[in-house]
Each structure stands twice: as C-alpha cells, then as structure tokens.
Amino acid sequence: MKYKSFNAVVVGSGVAGLTAAINLAKANINVALLTKDALSDSATNIAQGGIAAVMNPNGDRAETHLADTLSAGAGLCDGEAVRILVTEGPKRVMDLIDLGARFDLDQSGHLAKGREGGHSFARVVHAGGAATGREVERSLINFLESVNVEVLENYFALDLLSGASGIKGLRAVDPSGDFTEIGADFVILATGGAGQMFPLTTAPLQSTGDGLAMALRAGAACADLEFVQFHPTALAVDSQPKPLISEAVRGEGAFLLDHRGKRFVDELLPRDIVSRKMAERMAEESSAELFLDVRHLEGFARKFPNLYEIVKNEGFDPAVDLLPVAPAAHYLCGGVLTDPDGFSSLPGLCAVGEVACNGVHGANRLASNSLLDGLVSGKRAAERIALGKRKASPSGVFNAPVLHLEDWLTNPDPTSAESTVAGGTHMPLVYIADMTAGDLRGRAGKEFYAGGKDDFLTTFRRTTGRYLSMSRSREGLEAADGETEDLLAALPGELNRNEAEVANMILAAKALIAAAFQRRESRGAHIREEFPLQDGRYGVRLVHGAKDILSGTVSDSL
Ligand code: SIN
C-alpha cells in the first residue's frame, strides 16, 4: 500500500472539480485533483448547449431564470439553492471569461445568447456554436497549470476512508495498479453521473456512478435518485455513448417529426415533457426513433460546426436528410445530498456538479443549468473549505423536516410541502433505504462474469433499459431488483477497476430502484405507469443513507 496526504482531494476533472481545485489552490490549500483517465476525459468536455445565465439582461431577470428553473424542476427544487445559482451564476461566467474562456459574440460584440427548452428568454451563452463544454474545460485546464494543484491522472478512486469525526481520505488504485491511501481532511466528489448504466446514453464512458456509489457505501445521505433526465435528441446511431444533437438546434428552430413527417410537440418545452411525448409517439408507431428536421435552418454548418461534423461522420447531410433521434439518458438529477456549498451529511465529504444533489435541479434539470451549477457549487465548496468548516450548514438542507412516508401519506399536508419551495426553504426529506451493504466486493464467483465486462454490461443494460428508463412500473422495478441482485452476486470477489465500475453502476441502479419504487406518482423525469399523474403528497425528497442523521438522533453533530 502506498500513501499520500493532502488537505483536500478533488475527485473528477469536469467543470465542478476543476473549479473547486483552482479555488482551493488560490486559497493556499494543499490540494490534489485525482481523475480516473486523462484530465480532459469528462462529461464537461462533450457538453454542448451552453451555460444559462442572465448576462446583459435585455428584459430578462434572475427572478425569471429562477421561476423557469423551479418550473422545470416540477416542485422539487430547493428554493435557496436555486436562488444562489441564478444570482451567483453570471459572476461565475465572468470569472470564466477572466480565466480566458472565449464565448460566442453577437454582431455587436456582446455575448451571443441561445434559447433552449423551458427558458422564457434567450439566455444561454455558448462557445463554438454548441461546443461550450470543450471551451470551458480547455480554459479551466489551462488555468489549472498556473496554480498549485497536484494532478493525479489515471488514479481510480475505490472508496472513502471514514473515521470517528467523518471522512479522512480515500483509497485509490494508482496507474501502476497499486493500492494507494490518500489522506485528506476533505474529499470533494466531482465524479459526474451514472449514464453508462443505460443502453442509450449521451454520457461519456467515465460516467459510471463512482462517486455516488462511494458516498452510498460510506452512508452519506443521497437524494432524488429516481430522476434520470433523458435528453430528447440523441442521434440514433450504433454507438455508446450516443452523439448528442444539442437542444440549441431546436432553439434555432429545428422540428421534431414522426414517421408521417408530422410535428407532434412544442420542441421548446422542458426536456422531460418533450422526451415523454417522443416516447408516446414512438410507442404508437412501434418505432425506435423519430426525426429531427434541420433542413430549413440557415447556416447549420456555420452555427454548429461540431454538430455538422458529427452528423456528417455518421453519413447524414443535414441540408438533405432527416436526422434519426431518440431520447437517451443524459443527466442524473439526484446524487449526494448537499447544502448549497456542496457539504454533505458526512463531515469532510463534499460533492459538486452532477454527482451532487444540492436541490437546484429538482425532478428535472433545466437545460444548460449544469455547467452553471458546476461553476457555482465548485467555487462555494472551495470557499467554505477555506474557512475551515467541515460540516454542512446547520440551517441548510439537513435542517429540513424529516417525514416518515407512510405517516405522511395517510395524513398529508401538501400545501406545506409545496410552499417550502416558494418560500425559499427546504423540501421535507423522507428516509427510504440504507445502501451501505452494497460493498465493493462481488458475492459469489466468476462463473457468470466469465464473459467479461462487455457481456456482463450488456445483460445489466438490458435490465436498466427495459425497467429503469423513462417509464417504470411496480412489476418492472421488482424484476430489476431481482436481476441486479443476481448480477451483484455474480461479480468476482476481488474487483479490478473495470469490475469496480460495474459494481458502482449496479449500486446506483439499486438506489434508483428503491427510490422509483417508493415514488408512486409521475413527476418530472420519473414516470410510474400505474400512477400517471403528479401527486402533491409526494412533494418530498426521497433520501438514502444517513438514517441516524435524518431521524434526528445525531443532528447536533451537523
Ligand atoms: C444540450 O446541448 O442540449 C445539452 C445541454 C444540457 O444538457 O444542459
């Protein structure tokens, strides 16, 4: 076993992790940034549309951005977190410009702003048309080189190390395959989502739920895991991940067509609604894809050069061909439950970006709020760490009322739950499951796993695709629970990186199943076939882990 030690270790190198590491270094904190592949291998690097922020307002206001975010979030956002996001966001975009990021400008030299689904104004700043993430990643990595951050590439984080006073570091596999213990007062998870657990996803190969699974195993509170956002327009071609065709293209006027060539939905509604309408139309037509029509758009190649390349490489001419598209898993709205500074229920453990659930996304993230969230939460976490705090804010989300679901459902007060959002306070929390038993060891032996990771993943993704995608049912969730249990049992006893990624995805799926099972309604990105309507009684957040904290028995320790 090798050892290293830092004040803080950031895991993950997308916008949130890079922002946290840079700001920690600026505050003279001894910080390492660990990432399982190369620095630029992140979801940020392939993010397209842009960053939603009210810059040069022109009639738009932070209040309107707030209202749009709450509306897309379908009643489950944390009002305080969203207010922070929309008010601090524009300053963080300016910080990025100061670091050297180059965003697209309009003809008068101001930031060009695009429109995306669920936004009442054109407020999405972008770079290279729809190659915004690449520019964000480039500028942050470029700046990272000028500050004092120890970069540990090709290190795979296995698990958190806990002590009596909270998290004290993590265990990783280094590039030569040796185990390394990295001691740290703070671990900042910035590991992104878990899109790779689905057969159809736009998420990069790195999105295997590692940070989420580490947090679940350590007993950190994790919330809203039933809300997996499906992006309406993944290019329906034979690759994993699927190439995304940015929502910005619909913002420019592209149409969604069915097989009869008919439009069937307002293309600029929030993503969950558009994806749901697409699923319905695909079921009616018994088809696996619909079409995006960009043929009438002026200057598609000039405005979206990266998308032009993508579709050309797949053999389509956007001036002539309809582009086959289908909804694909895109973003995990839930994650490690945190306050707006990214502080979790475990002292010393922070989470920022997609792996976190700070309440800004609710049941369905508003388009282009994710890079924004990474910038805002990454900086806030670093600032609070620099103050020497190790615990979450006592007045924050962990101070929310804790409900027992069965009691609540028999004696609900929906108005009090829904009004917490409007009043800027926190949604009630309902404890549903303890996932700490999902340890990182397989249970039986290699027999079933003998076909290797690819065969095993195909089997796993058949389960997630069939039962855990946009529409879920009690029967399907029970089947998925059994099938994922069998898969866990079949993993070998000692896991290498590939196998650990699979184990992490299975644990993320099991947490999703537990939450989806309990949420007997349809809301945002979660659809239950037996309960097609939103039910005001479920205006609560379903939480895994940290039972003792959530039941109030150790709340003084926060
Ligand atoms: C897109 O460009 O459509 C994706 C942007 C996002 O996920 O917010």
Coordinates of C-alpha atoms and ligand atoms in Angstrom, one line a residue:
M1 CA 0.0 0.0 0.0
K2 CA 1.3 3.5 -0.9
Y3 CA 0.4 6.6 1.0
K4 CA -0.1 10.3 0.1
S5 CA -1.7 13.1 2.1
F6 CA -3.2 16.5 1.2
N7 CA -5.6 18.9 2.9
A8 CA -8.1 18.4 0.2
V9 CA -8.5 15.9 -2.6
V10 CA -10.9 16.6 -5.5
V11 CA -12.1 13.5 -7.5
G12 CA -13.1 14.3 -11.0
S13 CA -12.0 16.8 -13.7
G14 CA -15.1 18.4 -15.2
V15 CA -16.2 21.9 -14.6
A16 CA -17.1 21.4 -10.9
G17 CA -13.9 19.6 -10.0
L18 CA -11.6 21.9 -11.8
T19 CA -13.4 25.0 -10.4
A20 CA -13.1 23.6 -6.9
A21 CA -9.4 22.6 -7.2
I22 CA -8.5 26.0 -8.7
N23 CA -10.2 27.9 -6.0
L24 CA -8.8 25.7 -3.3
A25 CA -5.3 26.3 -4.6
K26 CA -6.0 30.1 -4.8
A27 CA -6.8 29.9 -1.1
N28 CA -3.4 28.2 -0.5
I29 CA -5.0 24.8 0.4
N30 CA -2.7 21.8 -0.3
V31 CA -4.9 20.1 -2.9
A32 CA -4.7 17.2 -5.3
L33 CA -7.1 16.5 -8.2
L34 CA -7.5 12.9 -9.0
T35 CA -9.1 11.6 -12.1
K36 CA -9.5 8.1 -13.4
D37 CA -8.4 8.8 -17.0
A38 CA -6.9 11.9 -18.6
L39 CA -7.8 15.4 -17.3
S40 CA -10.0 16.3 -20.2
D41 CA -12.0 13.0 -20.1
S42 CA -15.1 14.4 -18.6
A43 CA -18.8 15.0 -19.4
T44 CA -18.0 18.7 -19.4
N45 CA -15.7 18.3 -22.3
I46 CA -18.5 16.9 -24.5
A47 CA -21.2 19.3 -23.1
Q48 CA -22.8 21.2 -26.0
G49 CA -25.6 23.8 -25.5
G50 CA -24.1 26.2 -23.0
I51 CA -24.4 28.0 -19.7
A52 CA -27.7 29.5 -18.7
A53 CA -27.1 32.9 -17.0
V54 CA -28.8 36.3 -17.1
M55 CA -25.9 38.4 -18.6
N56 CA -26.7 41.7 -20.3
P57 CA -30.3 41.3 -19.3
N58 CA -32.4 42.9 -22.0
G59 CA -35.7 42.3 -20.2
D60 CA -34.6 39.0 -18.7
R61 CA -34.0 38.8 -14.9
A62 CA -32.6 36.4 -12.3
E63 CA -36.1 36.1 -11.0
T64 CA -37.3 34.8 -14.3
H65 CA -34.4 32.3 -14.5
L66 CA -35.4 31.2 -11.0
A67 CA -39.0 30.8 -12.0
D68 CA -38.1 28.7 -15.1
T69 CA -35.7 26.5 -13.0
L70 CA -38.4 25.9 -10.4
S71 CA -41.0 25.1 -13.1
A72 CA -38.8 22.6 -14.9
G73 CA -37.9 21.0 -11.5
A74 CA -41.6 20.1 -11.1
G75 CA -42.0 21.3 -7.5
L76 CA -38.9 19.5 -6.0
C77 CA -36.2 22.2 -6.2
D78 CA -34.6 23.7 -3.1
G79 CA -35.6 27.4 -3.3
E80 CA -32.5 28.6 -1.5
A81 CA -30.1 26.6 -3.8
V82 CA -31.8 27.9 -7.0
R83 CA -31.7 31.5 -5.8
I84 CA -28.0 31.1 -5.2
L85 CA -27.5 29.5 -8.6
V86 CA -29.2 32.2 -10.6
T87 CA -27.8 35.2 -8.7
E88 CA -24.1 34.0 -8.5
G89 CA -24.1 32.3 -11.9
P90 CA -23.5 35.4 -14.0
K91 CA -20.5 36.3 -11.8
R92 CA -19.0 32.8 -12.3
V93 CA -19.4 33.2 -16.0
M94 CA -17.5 36.4 -15.8
D95 CA -14.8 34.7 -13.7
L96 CA -14.5 32.1 -16.5
I97 CA -14.1 34.8 -19.1
D98 CA -11.4 36.4 -16.9
L99 CA -9.6 33.0 -16.9
G100 CA -9.6 33.0 -20.7
A101 CA -12.8 31.3 -21.8
R102 CA -14.0 32.6 -25.2
F103 CA -17.7 32.6 -25.7
D104 CA -19.5 33.4 -29.0
L105 CA -20.4 37.0 -29.6
D106 CA -23.2 38.6 -31.5
Q107 CA -22.8 41.1 -34.3
S108 CA -22.5 44.0 -31.8
G109 CA -19.8 42.2 -29.9
H110 CA -21.9 41.2 -26.9
L111 CA -22.2 37.7 -25.6
A112 CA -24.5 35.8 -28.1
K113 CA -27.4 34.1 -26.3
G114 CA -29.3 31.0 -27.4
R115 CA -32.7 29.7 -26.4
E116 CA -33.3 26.2 -25.0
G117 CA -36.3 24.2 -23.8
G118 CA -38.0 25.6 -20.6
H119 CA -36.3 29.0 -20.8
S120 CA -38.6 32.1 -21.2
F121 CA -35.7 34.1 -22.7
A122 CA -32.6 33.5 -24.8
R123 CA -30.1 33.4 -22.0
V124 CA -27.7 30.5 -22.9
V125 CA -24.2 31.7 -23.5
H126 CA -22.2 29.3 -25.7
A127 CA -18.9 28.7 -27.4
G128 CA -18.1 27.3 -30.9
G129 CA -21.9 27.1 -31.5
A130 CA -22.6 24.0 -29.5
A131 CA -19.1 23.1 -28.3
T132 CA -19.4 25.0 -25.0
G133 CA -18.1 22.3 -22.7
R134 CA -14.9 21.9 -24.7
E135 CA -14.1 25.6 -24.2
V136 CA -15.0 25.6 -20.5
E137 CA -12.8 22.5 -20.0
R138 CA -9.9 24.0 -22.1
S139 CA -9.9 27.3 -20.2
L140 CA -10.0 25.7 -16.8
I141 CA -7.3 23.1 -17.5
N142 CA -5.2 25.8 -19.0
F143 CA -5.5 27.9 -15.8
L144 CA -5.0 24.9 -13.6
E145 CA -1.5 24.6 -14.9
S146 CA -0.7 28.1 -13.3
V147 CA -1.8 27.2 -9.8
N148 CA -0.5 24.8 -7.3
V149 CA -2.7 21.6 -7.7
E150 CA -1.1 18.1 -7.7
V151 CA -2.8 16.4 -10.7
L152 CA -3.1 12.6 -10.3
E153 CA -4.3 11.3 -13.7
N154 CA -5.2 7.6 -14.2
Y155 CA -6.0 7.2 -10.5
F156 CA -9.2 5.3 -9.8
A157 CA -10.9 6.1 -6.5
L158 CA -12.3 3.0 -4.9
D159 CA -13.8 4.0 -1.6
L160 CA -13.9 6.7 1.0
L161 CA -12.0 6.3 4.3
S162 CA -14.0 7.2 7.4
G163 CA -13.0 7.9 11.0
A164 CA -14.9 8.9 14.2
S165 CA -15.0 12.5 13.0
G166 CA -16.0 11.9 9.4
I167 CA -14.2 11.4 6.1
K168 CA -10.4 11.2 6.3
G169 CA -9.5 10.4 2.7
L170 CA -9.9 7.7 0.1
R171 CA -8.4 4.5 -1.2
A172 CA -7.4 4.5 -4.9
V173 CA -5.7 2.4 -7.5
D174 CA -2.7 4.2 -9.0
P175 CA -1.7 4.0 -12.7
S176 CA 0.6 1.0 -12.0
G177 CA -2.3 -0.9 -10.3
D178 CA -1.1 -0.5 -6.7
F179 CA -3.5 0.5 -3.9
T180 CA -2.8 4.0 -2.6
E181 CA -4.3 5.6 0.5
I182 CA -4.8 9.3 0.2
G183 CA -5.3 11.0 3.5
A184 CA -7.3 14.3 3.4
D185 CA -9.4 16.5 5.7
F186 CA -11.7 17.0 2.7
V187 CA -12.8 14.8 -0.2
I188 CA -14.7 16.7 -2.8
L189 CA -16.6 14.3 -5.1
A190 CA -16.9 15.8 -8.6
T191 CA -17.2 12.5 -10.4
G192 CA -20.3 13.2 -12.6
G193 CA -23.3 11.0 -13.2
A194 CA -24.0 7.3 -14.0
G195 CA -25.4 7.5 -17.5
Q196 CA -23.3 4.5 -18.6
M197 CA -25.7 2.2 -16.7
F198 CA -28.2 2.7 -19.5
P199 CA -28.0 1.1 -23.0
L200 CA -28.9 4.5 -24.6
T201 CA -26.9 7.4 -23.1
T202 CA -25.2 10.6 -24.1
A203 CA -22.9 10.4 -21.1
P204 CA -19.2 9.6 -21.6
L205 CA -17.6 6.2 -20.8
Q206 CA -16.4 7.7 -17.5
S207 CA -19.9 8.2 -16.1
T208 CA -20.2 5.0 -14.1
G209 CA -21.6 6.4 -10.8
D210 CA -18.3 6.0 -8.9
G211 CA -18.6 9.0 -6.6
L212 CA -22.3 8.3 -5.9
A213 CA -21.6 4.6 -5.1
M214 CA -18.6 5.6 -2.8
A215 CA -20.9 8.0 -1.0
L216 CA -23.7 5.4 -0.7
R217 CA -21.3 2.8 0.7
A218 CA -20.0 5.4 3.2
G219 CA -23.5 6.1 4.4
A220 CA -23.8 9.7 3.1
A221 CA -27.3 10.9 2.5
C222 CA -28.1 10.7 -1.2
A223 CA -31.4 12.0 -2.7
D224 CA -33.6 12.3 -5.8
L225 CA -32.0 9.3 -7.5
E226 CA -35.2 8.3 -9.3
F227 CA -34.9 11.4 -11.5
V228 CA -32.7 10.4 -14.5
Q229 CA -33.1 13.0 -17.3
F230 CA -33.5 11.7 -20.8
H231 CA -32.4 14.1 -23.5
P232 CA -34.8 14.1 -26.4
T233 CA -32.3 14.3 -29.3
A234 CA -29.6 11.7 -29.1
L235 CA -28.6 10.7 -32.6
A236 CA -30.0 7.2 -33.1
V237 CA -26.8 5.5 -34.4
D238 CA -25.0 2.5 -33.3
S239 CA -22.5 3.8 -30.7
Q240 CA -22.1 4.1 -26.9
P241 CA -22.4 6.9 -25.9
K242 CA -24.8 8.3 -28.5
P243 CA -23.8 11.6 -30.1
L244 CA -26.0 14.4 -28.8
I245 CA -27.7 16.9 -31.1
S246 CA -27.9 19.9 -28.8
E247 CA -31.2 21.5 -27.7
A248 CA -29.7 24.7 -29.1
V249 CA -30.6 23.4 -32.5
R250 CA -34.3 23.2 -31.5
G251 CA -33.7 26.7 -30.1
E252 CA -32.7 27.8 -33.6
G253 CA -36.0 26.3 -35.0
A254 CA -35.4 22.7 -35.8
F255 CA -38.5 20.4 -35.8
L256 CA -39.2 17.0 -34.3
L257 CA -41.1 14.8 -36.8
D258 CA -42.8 11.5 -36.6
H259 CA -42.7 8.8 -39.3
R260 CA -45.5 10.5 -41.2
G261 CA -43.5 13.7 -41.3
K262 CA -45.8 15.4 -38.7
R263 CA -44.7 17.7 -35.8
F264 CA -46.2 16.4 -32.5
V265 CA -44.8 18.5 -29.7
D266 CA -43.7 22.1 -29.0
E267 CA -40.0 21.4 -29.3
L268 CA -39.1 24.1 -26.7
L269 CA -41.0 22.6 -23.8
P270 CA -38.8 21.3 -20.9
R271 CA -36.8 18.2 -21.7
D272 CA -38.8 15.8 -19.6
I273 CA -42.0 16.7 -21.4
V274 CA -40.5 16.5 -24.9
S275 CA -38.9 13.2 -24.2
R276 CA -42.2 11.8 -22.7
K277 CA -44.1 12.9 -25.8
M278 CA -41.5 11.3 -28.0
A279 CA -41.8 8.0 -26.1
E280 CA -45.5 8.1 -26.5
R281 CA -45.3 8.7 -30.3
M282 CA -42.6 6.0 -30.6
A283 CA -44.9 3.5 -28.8
E284 CA -47.8 4.5 -31.1
E285 CA -45.7 4.0 -34.2
S286 CA -43.8 1.0 -32.8
S287 CA -40.6 2.7 -33.8
A288 CA -37.2 3.1 -32.1
E289 CA -36.5 6.6 -33.4
L290 CA -38.1 9.8 -34.6
F291 CA -36.6 12.6 -36.7
L292 CA -35.0 16.0 -36.2
D293 CA -35.5 18.2 -39.2
V294 CA -32.8 20.8 -39.6
R295 CA -33.0 21.1 -43.4
H296 CA -34.6 24.5 -43.3
L297 CA -32.1 26.1 -40.9
E298 CA -29.9 28.7 -42.4
G299 CA -26.2 28.1 -41.9
F300 CA -26.4 25.0 -39.8
A301 CA -22.8 24.1 -40.6
R302 CA -21.5 27.6 -39.7
K303 CA -23.6 27.9 -36.5
F304 CA -22.9 24.4 -35.2
P305 CA -19.6 23.2 -36.7
N306 CA -19.1 20.4 -34.2
L307 CA -22.6 19.0 -34.8
Y308 CA -22.2 19.3 -38.6
E309 CA -19.0 17.1 -38.2
I310 CA -20.8 14.6 -36.0
V311 CA -23.8 14.1 -38.4
K312 CA -21.5 14.1 -41.5
N313 CA -19.3 11.4 -39.9
E314 CA -22.4 9.3 -39.4
G315 CA -23.3 9.7 -43.0
F316 CA -26.0 12.3 -42.9
D317 CA -26.2 15.5 -44.9
P318 CA -28.2 17.9 -42.7
A319 CA -29.3 20.0 -45.7
V320 CA -31.0 17.0 -47.2
D321 CA -31.5 14.2 -44.6
L322 CA -33.8 14.0 -41.6
L323 CA -31.7 13.1 -38.5
P324 CA -32.9 10.0 -36.6
V325 CA -33.1 10.8 -32.9
A326 CA -34.3 9.1 -29.7
P327 CA -34.3 10.1 -26.1
A328 CA -31.2 8.9 -24.2
A329 CA -30.2 9.0 -20.5
H330 CA -28.4 12.3 -20.2
Y331 CA -28.2 13.6 -16.6
L332 CA -28.7 12.3 -13.1
C333 CA -30.7 15.0 -11.3
G334 CA -30.2 13.4 -7.9
G335 CA -27.0 12.5 -6.1
V336 CA -25.1 13.1 -2.9
L337 CA -27.4 15.4 -0.8
T338 CA -25.6 18.6 0.0
D339 CA -26.2 22.2 1.1
P340 CA -25.5 24.9 -1.5
D341 CA -21.8 24.8 -0.5
G342 CA -21.6 21.2 -1.5
F343 CA -21.3 19.9 2.0
S344 CA -22.8 16.5 2.6
S345 CA -24.2 14.8 5.7
L346 CA -20.7 13.4 6.5
P347 CA -18.2 15.9 7.9
G348 CA -15.3 16.3 5.4
L349 CA -17.2 15.0 2.4
C350 CA -18.3 17.4 -0.3
A351 CA -20.0 16.8 -3.6
V352 CA -20.2 19.3 -6.5
G353 CA -21.6 19.1 -10.1
E354 CA -23.6 16.2 -11.4
V355 CA -22.7 13.7 -8.6
A356 CA -24.2 16.2 -6.1
C357 CA -27.9 16.8 -5.3
N358 CA -27.9 20.4 -3.9
G359 CA -31.5 20.9 -4.9
V360 CA -31.1 23.1 -8.0
H361 CA -32.5 20.5 -10.4
G362 CA -35.4 19.1 -8.5
A363 CA -37.3 16.4 -10.6
N364 CA -35.9 17.6 -13.9
R365 CA -32.9 19.9 -14.7
L366 CA -33.5 23.0 -16.7
A367 CA -31.4 22.9 -19.9
S368 CA -27.9 24.4 -19.6
N369 CA -28.1 24.8 -15.8
S370 CA -25.5 22.1 -15.2
L371 CA -22.3 23.8 -16.3
L372 CA -23.6 26.8 -14.3
D373 CA -24.1 24.6 -11.2
G374 CA -20.6 23.2 -11.6
L375 CA -19.1 26.7 -11.6
V376 CA -21.2 28.0 -8.7
S377 CA -21.0 24.9 -6.4
G378 CA -17.3 24.3 -7.2
K379 CA -16.4 27.8 -6.0
R380 CA -18.7 27.8 -3.0
A381 CA -17.3 24.4 -1.7
A382 CA -13.7 25.7 -2.0
E383 CA -14.6 29.0 -0.2
R384 CA -16.3 27.2 2.7
I385 CA -13.4 24.7 3.0
A386 CA -11.0 27.6 3.1
L387 CA -13.0 28.9 6.1
G388 CA -12.0 25.6 7.9
K389 CA -15.6 24.3 8.1
R390 CA -16.0 20.5 7.9
K391 CA -19.8 20.2 8.5
A392 CA -22.8 21.2 6.5
S393 CA -24.6 24.4 7.2
P394 CA -26.9 23.8 10.3
S395 CA -29.6 25.9 8.8
G396 CA -29.4 24.2 5.4
V397 CA -31.0 21.1 3.8
F398 CA -30.2 18.8 6.8
N399 CA -32.4 21.0 8.9
A400 CA -35.4 20.2 6.7
P401 CA -38.3 18.4 8.2
V402 CA -37.9 14.7 8.2
L403 CA -41.0 12.7 7.4
H404 CA -42.0 9.1 7.5
L405 CA -43.6 8.4 4.2
E406 CA -46.4 6.1 5.4
D407 CA -47.4 8.6 8.1
W408 CA -47.2 11.5 5.7
L409 CA -49.3 9.7 3.0
T410 CA -52.1 8.9 5.5
N411 CA -52.0 12.4 6.9
P412 CA -50.5 14.7 4.3
D413 CA -50.3 18.5 4.1
P414 CA -49.3 19.0 0.5
T415 CA -49.6 22.8 0.8
S416 CA -46.9 22.9 3.4
A417 CA -44.6 20.7 1.3
E418 CA -45.1 22.7 -1.9
S419 CA -44.9 26.1 -0.2
T420 CA -41.4 25.3 1.2
V421 CA -40.0 25.9 -2.3
A422 CA -41.8 29.1 -3.0
G423 CA -40.7 30.3 0.5
G424 CA -37.1 29.6 -0.3
T425 CA -36.8 26.9 2.4
H426 CA -36.1 23.2 2.1
M427 CA -38.2 20.3 0.9
P428 CA -39.1 17.7 3.5
L429 CA -36.9 14.7 3.4
V430 CA -38.1 11.1 3.6
Y431 CA -35.6 8.4 4.5
I432 CA -36.2 5.3 2.3
A433 CA -33.2 2.9 2.3
D434 CA -29.8 2.1 3.6
M435 CA -27.4 1.2 0.7
T436 CA -24.2 0.8 2.8
A437 CA -24.4 -3.0 2.4
G438 CA -23.5 -2.6 -1.3
D439 CA -19.8 -3.1 -0.6
L440 CA -17.2 -3.2 -3.3
R441 CA -16.8 -7.0 -3.3
G442 CA -18.6 -9.4 -5.5
R443 CA -20.5 -12.1 -3.7
A444 CA -20.1 -15.4 -5.4
G445 CA -17.5 -16.1 -8.1
K446 CA -16.5 -15.6 -11.6
E447 CA -18.8 -18.1 -13.3
F448 CA -21.4 -15.7 -14.6
Y449 CA -18.9 -12.9 -15.1
A450 CA -16.6 -15.1 -17.2
G451 CA -17.7 -13.5 -20.5
G452 CA -16.0 -10.3 -19.2
K453 CA -17.2 -6.8 -18.7
D454 CA -18.8 -6.3 -22.1
D455 CA -21.2 -9.3 -21.8
F456 CA -22.0 -8.5 -18.2
L457 CA -22.7 -4.9 -19.1
T458 CA -25.0 -6.0 -22.0
T459 CA -27.0 -8.1 -19.5
F460 CA -27.1 -5.3 -17.0
R461 CA -28.1 -2.7 -19.5
R462 CA -30.9 -4.9 -20.8
T463 CA -32.3 -4.7 -17.3
T464 CA -31.9 -0.9 -16.9
G465 CA -33.1 -0.2 -20.5
R466 CA -36.2 -2.3 -20.0
Y467 CA -37.2 -1.4 -16.5
L468 CA -35.5 1.8 -15.4
S469 CA -35.6 4.1 -18.4
M470 CA -38.2 6.8 -18.6
S471 CA -41.3 4.8 -17.7
R472 CA -41.3 2.4 -14.6
S473 CA -43.8 0.0 -13.2
R474 CA -44.0 -1.9 -9.9
E475 CA -43.6 -5.2 -11.8
G476 CA -40.6 -3.9 -13.7
L477 CA -38.9 -2.4 -10.7
E478 CA -39.3 -5.8 -8.8
A479 CA -37.8 -7.6 -11.8
A480 CA -35.0 -5.1 -12.0
D481 CA -34.3 -5.5 -8.3
G482 CA -34.0 -9.3 -8.6
E483 CA -31.9 -9.1 -11.8
T484 CA -29.5 -6.5 -10.3
E485 CA -29.1 -8.6 -7.2
D486 CA -28.2 -11.6 -9.3
L487 CA -25.6 -9.6 -11.1
L488 CA -24.0 -8.3 -7.9
A489 CA -23.8 -11.8 -6.7
A490 CA -22.1 -12.9 -9.8
L491 CA -19.2 -10.4 -9.6
P492 CA -15.9 -11.8 -8.7
G493 CA -14.6 -11.4 -5.1
E494 CA -11.7 -9.0 -5.8
L495 CA -12.6 -6.3 -8.3
N496 CA -10.3 -4.5 -10.7
R497 CA -11.1 -1.1 -12.0
N498 CA -13.5 -2.3 -14.7
E499 CA -15.3 -4.6 -12.3
A500 CA -15.5 -1.8 -9.7
E501 CA -17.1 0.5 -12.3
V502 CA -19.7 -2.2 -13.0
A503 CA -20.3 -2.7 -9.2
N504 CA -20.7 1.1 -8.8
M505 CA -23.3 1.2 -11.6
I506 CA -25.2 -1.7 -10.2
L507 CA -25.3 0.0 -6.8
A508 CA -26.5 3.3 -8.4
A509 CA -29.2 1.2 -10.2
K510 CA -30.3 -0.4 -6.9
A511 CA -30.6 3.0 -5.3
L512 CA -32.6 4.3 -8.3
I513 CA -34.9 1.2 -8.0
A514 CA -35.6 1.8 -4.3
A515 CA -36.5 5.5 -4.9
A516 CA -38.6 4.8 -8.0
F517 CA -40.5 2.1 -6.1
Q518 CA -41.4 4.5 -3.3
R519 CA -42.4 7.4 -5.6
R520 CA -45.9 6.3 -6.6
E521 CA -46.6 9.2 -8.9
S522 CA -45.3 10.7 -12.1
R523 CA -43.3 13.9 -11.8
G524 CA -40.5 15.5 -13.9
A525 CA -38.2 12.8 -15.2
H526 CA -39.9 9.9 -13.3
I527 CA -42.9 8.2 -14.8
R528 CA -44.8 5.4 -13.0
E529 CA -47.1 3.6 -15.3
E530 CA -49.7 2.9 -12.6
F531 CA -49.6 6.5 -11.3
P532 CA -49.6 8.7 -14.4
L533 CA -50.3 12.0 -12.5
Q534 CA -48.3 14.2 -10.2
D535 CA -49.4 13.8 -6.6
G536 CA -49.0 16.7 -4.3
R537 CA -48.3 14.4 -1.4
Y538 CA -45.0 13.4 -3.0
G539 CA -43.6 17.0 -2.8
V540 CA -40.8 15.5 -0.7
R541 CA -37.3 14.3 -1.4
L542 CA -36.6 10.6 -1.0
V543 CA -33.2 10.0 0.7
H544 CA -30.9 7.0 1.1
G545 CA -28.4 6.6 3.9
A546 CA -27.6 8.7 7.0
K547 CA -30.6 7.2 8.7
D548 CA -29.4 8.3 12.1
I549 CA -28.8 11.9 11.0
L550 CA -32.1 12.1 9.1
S551 CA -34.1 10.7 12.0
G552 CA -32.7 13.5 14.1
T553 CA -30.7 11.3 16.6
V554 CA -27.4 12.9 15.8
S555 CA -28.5 16.1 14.2
D556 CA -26.4 18.0 16.7
S557 CA -23.3 16.7 15.0
L558 CA -24.0 18.6 11.8
Ligands
SIN1 C1 -27.7 20.3 -25.0 O1 -26.9 20.9 -25.6 O2 -28.8 20.1 -25.4 C2 -27.4 19.8 -23.6 C3 -27.2 20.9 -22.7 C4 -27.6 20.4 -21.3 O3 -27.6 19.3 -21.0 O4 -28.0 21.3 -20.5

